[in-house]
Tab-separated table of C-alpha atoms in Angstrom:
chain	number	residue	atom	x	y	z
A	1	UNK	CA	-17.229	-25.650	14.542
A	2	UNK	CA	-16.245	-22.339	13.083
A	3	UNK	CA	-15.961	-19.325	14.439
A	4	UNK	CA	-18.490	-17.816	11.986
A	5	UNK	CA	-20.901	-20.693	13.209
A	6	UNK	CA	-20.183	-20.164	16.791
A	7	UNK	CA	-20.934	-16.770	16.474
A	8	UNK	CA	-24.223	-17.191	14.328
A	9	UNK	CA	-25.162	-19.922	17.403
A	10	UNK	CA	-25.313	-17.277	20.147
A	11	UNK	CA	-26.991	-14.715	18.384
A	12	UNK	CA	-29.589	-17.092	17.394
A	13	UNK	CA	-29.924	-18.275	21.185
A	14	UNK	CA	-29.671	-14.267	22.166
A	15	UNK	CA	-32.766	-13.865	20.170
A	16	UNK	CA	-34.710	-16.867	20.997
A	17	UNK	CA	-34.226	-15.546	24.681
A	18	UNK	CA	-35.527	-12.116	24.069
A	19	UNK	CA	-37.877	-12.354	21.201
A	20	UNK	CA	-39.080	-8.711	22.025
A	21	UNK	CA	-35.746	-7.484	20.623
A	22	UNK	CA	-36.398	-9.411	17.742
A	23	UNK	CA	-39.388	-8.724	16.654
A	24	UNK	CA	-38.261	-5.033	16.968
A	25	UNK	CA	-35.423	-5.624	15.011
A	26	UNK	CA	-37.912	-7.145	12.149
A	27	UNK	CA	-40.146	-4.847	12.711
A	28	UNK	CA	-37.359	-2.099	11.473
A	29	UNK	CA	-36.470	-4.265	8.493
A	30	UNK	CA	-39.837	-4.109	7.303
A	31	UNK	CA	-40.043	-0.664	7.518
A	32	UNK	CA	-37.529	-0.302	5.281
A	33	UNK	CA	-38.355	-1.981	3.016
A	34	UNK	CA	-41.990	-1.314	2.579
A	35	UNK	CA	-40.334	2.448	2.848
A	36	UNK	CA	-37.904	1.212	-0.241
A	37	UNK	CA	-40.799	-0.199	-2.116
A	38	UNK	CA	-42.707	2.878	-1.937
A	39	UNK	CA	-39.922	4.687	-4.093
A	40	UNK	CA	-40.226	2.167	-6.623
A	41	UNK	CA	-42.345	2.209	-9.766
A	42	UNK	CA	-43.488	-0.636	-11.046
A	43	UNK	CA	-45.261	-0.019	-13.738
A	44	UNK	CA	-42.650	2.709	-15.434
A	45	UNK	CA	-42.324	2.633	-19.288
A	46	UNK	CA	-39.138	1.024	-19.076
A	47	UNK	CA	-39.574	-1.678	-16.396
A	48	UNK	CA	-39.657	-1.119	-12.892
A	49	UNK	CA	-37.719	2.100	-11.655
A	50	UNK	CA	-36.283	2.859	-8.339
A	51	UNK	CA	-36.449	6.959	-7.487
A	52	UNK	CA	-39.196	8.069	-9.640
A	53	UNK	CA	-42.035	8.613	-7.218
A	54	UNK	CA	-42.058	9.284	-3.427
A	55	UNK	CA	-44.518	8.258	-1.065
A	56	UNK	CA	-47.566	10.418	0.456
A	57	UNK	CA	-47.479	11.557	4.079
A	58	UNK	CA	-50.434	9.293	5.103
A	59	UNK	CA	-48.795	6.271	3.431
A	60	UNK	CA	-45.682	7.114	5.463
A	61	UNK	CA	-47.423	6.951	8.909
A	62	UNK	CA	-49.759	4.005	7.791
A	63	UNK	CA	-46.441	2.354	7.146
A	64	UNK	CA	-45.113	3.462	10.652
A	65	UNK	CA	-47.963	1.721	12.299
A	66	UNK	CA	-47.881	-0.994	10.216
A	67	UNK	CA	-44.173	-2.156	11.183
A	68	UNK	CA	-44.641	-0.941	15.019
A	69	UNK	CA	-47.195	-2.878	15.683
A	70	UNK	CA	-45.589	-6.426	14.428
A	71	UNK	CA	-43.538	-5.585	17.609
A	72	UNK	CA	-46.796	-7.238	19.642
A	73	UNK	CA	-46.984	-10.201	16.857
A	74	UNK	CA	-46.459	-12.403	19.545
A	75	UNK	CA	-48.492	-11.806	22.103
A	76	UNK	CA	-51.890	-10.839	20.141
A	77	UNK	CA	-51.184	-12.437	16.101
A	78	UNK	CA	-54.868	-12.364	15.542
A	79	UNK	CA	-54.779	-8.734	16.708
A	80	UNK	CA	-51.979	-7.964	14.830
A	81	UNK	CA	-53.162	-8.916	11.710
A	82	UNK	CA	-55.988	-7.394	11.952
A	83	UNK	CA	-54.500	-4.032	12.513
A	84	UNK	CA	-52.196	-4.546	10.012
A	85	UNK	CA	-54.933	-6.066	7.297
A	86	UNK	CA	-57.130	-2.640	8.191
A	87	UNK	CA	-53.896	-0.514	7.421
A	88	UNK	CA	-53.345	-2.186	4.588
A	89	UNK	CA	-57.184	-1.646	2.988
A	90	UNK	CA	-57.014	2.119	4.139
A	91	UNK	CA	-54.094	2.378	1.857
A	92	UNK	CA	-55.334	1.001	-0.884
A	93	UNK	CA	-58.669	2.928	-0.541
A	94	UNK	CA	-56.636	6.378	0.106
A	95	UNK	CA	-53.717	6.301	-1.932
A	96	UNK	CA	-52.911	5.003	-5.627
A	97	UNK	CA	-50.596	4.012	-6.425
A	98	UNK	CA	-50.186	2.350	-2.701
A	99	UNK	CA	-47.189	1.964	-0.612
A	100	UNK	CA	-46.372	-1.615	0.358
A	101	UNK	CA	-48.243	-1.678	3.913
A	102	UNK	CA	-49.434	-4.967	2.992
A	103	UNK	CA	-46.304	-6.212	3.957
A	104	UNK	CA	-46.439	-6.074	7.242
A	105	UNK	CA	-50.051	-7.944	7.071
A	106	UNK	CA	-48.045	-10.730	5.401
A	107	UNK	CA	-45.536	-10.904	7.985
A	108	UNK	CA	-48.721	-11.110	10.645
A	109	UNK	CA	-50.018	-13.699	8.574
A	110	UNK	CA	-46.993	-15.534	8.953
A	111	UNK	CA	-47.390	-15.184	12.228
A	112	UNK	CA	-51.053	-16.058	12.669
A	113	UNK	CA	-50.185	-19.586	10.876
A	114	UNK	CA	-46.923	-20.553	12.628
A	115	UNK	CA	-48.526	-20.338	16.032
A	116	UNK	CA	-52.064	-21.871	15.415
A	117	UNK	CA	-53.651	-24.871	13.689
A	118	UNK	CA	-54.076	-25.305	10.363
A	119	UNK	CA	-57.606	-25.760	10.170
A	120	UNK	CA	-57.674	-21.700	11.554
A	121	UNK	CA	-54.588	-21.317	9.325
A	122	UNK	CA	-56.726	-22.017	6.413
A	123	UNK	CA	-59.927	-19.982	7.821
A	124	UNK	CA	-57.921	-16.708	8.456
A	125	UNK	CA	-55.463	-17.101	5.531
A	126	UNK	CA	-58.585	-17.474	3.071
A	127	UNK	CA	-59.927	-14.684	4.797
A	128	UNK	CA	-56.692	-12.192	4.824
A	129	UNK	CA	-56.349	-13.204	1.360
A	130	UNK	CA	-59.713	-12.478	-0.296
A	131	UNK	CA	-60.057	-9.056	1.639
A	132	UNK	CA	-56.859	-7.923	0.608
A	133	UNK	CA	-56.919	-8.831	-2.664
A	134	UNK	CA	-60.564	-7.496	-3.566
A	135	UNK	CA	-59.560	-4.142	-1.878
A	136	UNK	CA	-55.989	-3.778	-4.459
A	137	UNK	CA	-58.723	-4.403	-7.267
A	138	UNK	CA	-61.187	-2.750	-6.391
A	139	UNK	CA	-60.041	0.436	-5.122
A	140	UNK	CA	-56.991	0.904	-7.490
A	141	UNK	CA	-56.814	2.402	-10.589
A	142	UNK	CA	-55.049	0.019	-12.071
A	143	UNK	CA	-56.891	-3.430	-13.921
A	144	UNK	CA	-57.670	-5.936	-11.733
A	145	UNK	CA	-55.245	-8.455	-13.181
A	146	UNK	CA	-52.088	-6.370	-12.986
A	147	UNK	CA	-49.326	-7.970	-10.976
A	148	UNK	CA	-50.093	-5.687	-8.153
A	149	UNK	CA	-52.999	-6.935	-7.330
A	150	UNK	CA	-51.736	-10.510	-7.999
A	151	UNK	CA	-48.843	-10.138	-6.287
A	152	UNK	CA	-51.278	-9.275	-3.362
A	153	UNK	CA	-52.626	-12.349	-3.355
A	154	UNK	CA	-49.769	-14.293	-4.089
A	155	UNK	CA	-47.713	-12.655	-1.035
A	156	UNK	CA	-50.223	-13.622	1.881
A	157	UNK	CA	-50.962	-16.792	0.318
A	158	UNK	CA	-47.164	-17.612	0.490
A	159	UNK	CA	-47.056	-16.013	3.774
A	160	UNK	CA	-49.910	-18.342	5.395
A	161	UNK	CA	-48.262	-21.475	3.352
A	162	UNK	CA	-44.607	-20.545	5.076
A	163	UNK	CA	-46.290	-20.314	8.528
A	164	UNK	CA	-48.212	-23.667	8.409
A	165	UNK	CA	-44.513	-25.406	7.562
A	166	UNK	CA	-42.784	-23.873	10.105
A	167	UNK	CA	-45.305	-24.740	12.360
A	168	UNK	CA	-45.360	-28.703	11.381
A	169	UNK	CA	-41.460	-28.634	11.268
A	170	UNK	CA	-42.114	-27.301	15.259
A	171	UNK	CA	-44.020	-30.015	16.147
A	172	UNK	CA	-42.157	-32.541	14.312
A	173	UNK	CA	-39.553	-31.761	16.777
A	174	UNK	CA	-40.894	-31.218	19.655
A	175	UNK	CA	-42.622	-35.111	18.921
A	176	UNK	CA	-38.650	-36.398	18.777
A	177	UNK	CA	-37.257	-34.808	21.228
A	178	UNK	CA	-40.322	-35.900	23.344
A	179	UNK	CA	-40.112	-39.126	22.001
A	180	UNK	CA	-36.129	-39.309	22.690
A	181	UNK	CA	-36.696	-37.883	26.536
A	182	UNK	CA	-39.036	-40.783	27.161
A	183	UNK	CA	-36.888	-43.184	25.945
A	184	UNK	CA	-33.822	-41.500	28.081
A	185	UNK	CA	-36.407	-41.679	31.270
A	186	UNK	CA	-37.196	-45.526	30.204
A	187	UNK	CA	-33.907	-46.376	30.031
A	188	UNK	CA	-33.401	-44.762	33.599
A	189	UNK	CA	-35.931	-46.106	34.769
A	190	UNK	CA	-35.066	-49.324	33.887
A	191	UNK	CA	-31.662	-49.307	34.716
A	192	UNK	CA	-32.859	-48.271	38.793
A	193	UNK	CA	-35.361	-51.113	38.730
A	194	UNK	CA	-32.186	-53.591	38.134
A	195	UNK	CA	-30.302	-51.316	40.644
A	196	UNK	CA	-33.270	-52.394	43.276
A	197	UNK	CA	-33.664	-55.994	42.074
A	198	UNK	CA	-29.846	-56.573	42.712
A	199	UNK	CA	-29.565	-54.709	45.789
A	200	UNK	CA	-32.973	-57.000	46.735
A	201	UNK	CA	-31.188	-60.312	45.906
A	202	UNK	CA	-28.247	-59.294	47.881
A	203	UNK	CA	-29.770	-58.438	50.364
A	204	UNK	CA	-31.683	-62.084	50.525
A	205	UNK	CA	-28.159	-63.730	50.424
A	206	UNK	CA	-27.500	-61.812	53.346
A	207	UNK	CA	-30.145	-62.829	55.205
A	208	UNK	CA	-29.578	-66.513	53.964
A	209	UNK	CA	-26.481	-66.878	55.214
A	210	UNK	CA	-26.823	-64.838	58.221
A	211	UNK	CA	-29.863	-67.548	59.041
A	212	UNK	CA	-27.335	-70.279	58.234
A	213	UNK	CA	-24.678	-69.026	60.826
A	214	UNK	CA	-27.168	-68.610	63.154
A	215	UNK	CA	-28.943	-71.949	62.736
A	216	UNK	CA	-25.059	-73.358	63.145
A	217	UNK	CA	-24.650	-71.348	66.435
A	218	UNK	CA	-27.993	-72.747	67.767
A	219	UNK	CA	-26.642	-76.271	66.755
């Protein structure tokens, strides 16, 4: 194993032992970029333009609150997404063009769908979907069809989609490595129960030919 692997190893165990630090860490990442997104213009003359317009003040704390509160993913998804999923309408009711909070009610879709079931998966992803998606084309100025508003819906659709798989994968593996404990305890288990039947015949010898010696001593 490399060094670049061993290294890669421990900070993956580092952060499966102290998820809080990681979902702070992600919830900085997508900060940034929802902040980057918010400089770019999609829909400039020439293609899509980084620079040209800068976000409003209320999009700039609505993304704030958007990425600090994926820090409590975890322990609340449902609540999280709905938080972020109310951000997300307020910005596109308030501002236009929007800022990328819907971002962060992807990533708590994500969430939502890696640590449920998939029938709720499909319930709240539906949900999360239509809502957000109606509100970009409704309360924007630009059409309805515009890969914005597509993109919208495309986003949380991949999001719940992503979640679901990682979730099967999950249980996929937990089922083998349940599967492969219980066949290490079976094999244990069987290889005591010889352990006893030996030390059981052994010990009948014993007592066979101690009764023999002392049936000859009798004699």
């Amino acid at each position: 194993m490399t060094t670049l692997e061993t290294g890669f190893l421990r900070v993956r165990s580092w952060l499966r032992d102290h998820p809080l630090a990681f979902d702070g860490a992600l919830a900085v990442a997508v900060l940034a970029a929802m902040i980057a997104g918010s400089f770019t213009d999609p829909n400039a003359p020439n293609g899509p333009s980084f620079g040209t317009r800068t976000p409003e003040a209320a999009s700039v704390v609505l993304m704030v609150l958007g990425a600090a509160v994926l820090v409590l993913r975890r322990r609340n998804p449902m609540a999280v997404l709905a938080a972020t999923g109310a951000l997300a309408i307020v910005e596109f009711v308030l501002v236009d063009p929007p800022a990328p909070v819907v971002m962060s009610a992807v990533i708590a879709l994500y969430t939502v769908a890696a640590t449920t079931d998939r029938p709720t998966t499909w319930r709240v992803g539906l949900l999360t979907m239509s809502v957000l998606a109606a509100s970009a084309m409704l309360f924007g100025a630009s059409p309805w069809y515009s890969q914005e508003n597509l993109g919208v819906f495309a986003w949380t659709g991949m999001a719940g989609a992503a979640g679901d798989a990682v979730r099967s994968r999950r249980a996929f593996v937990d089922a083998i490595r349940e599967r492969a404990e219980r066949a290490e305890r079976t094999r244990e288990e069987e290889a005591r129960r010889r352990v006893a039947e030996e030390r059981l015949r052994i010990a009948r010898d014993l007592h066979d030919v101690v009764a023999h010696h002392i049936a000859l001593v009798n004699v």
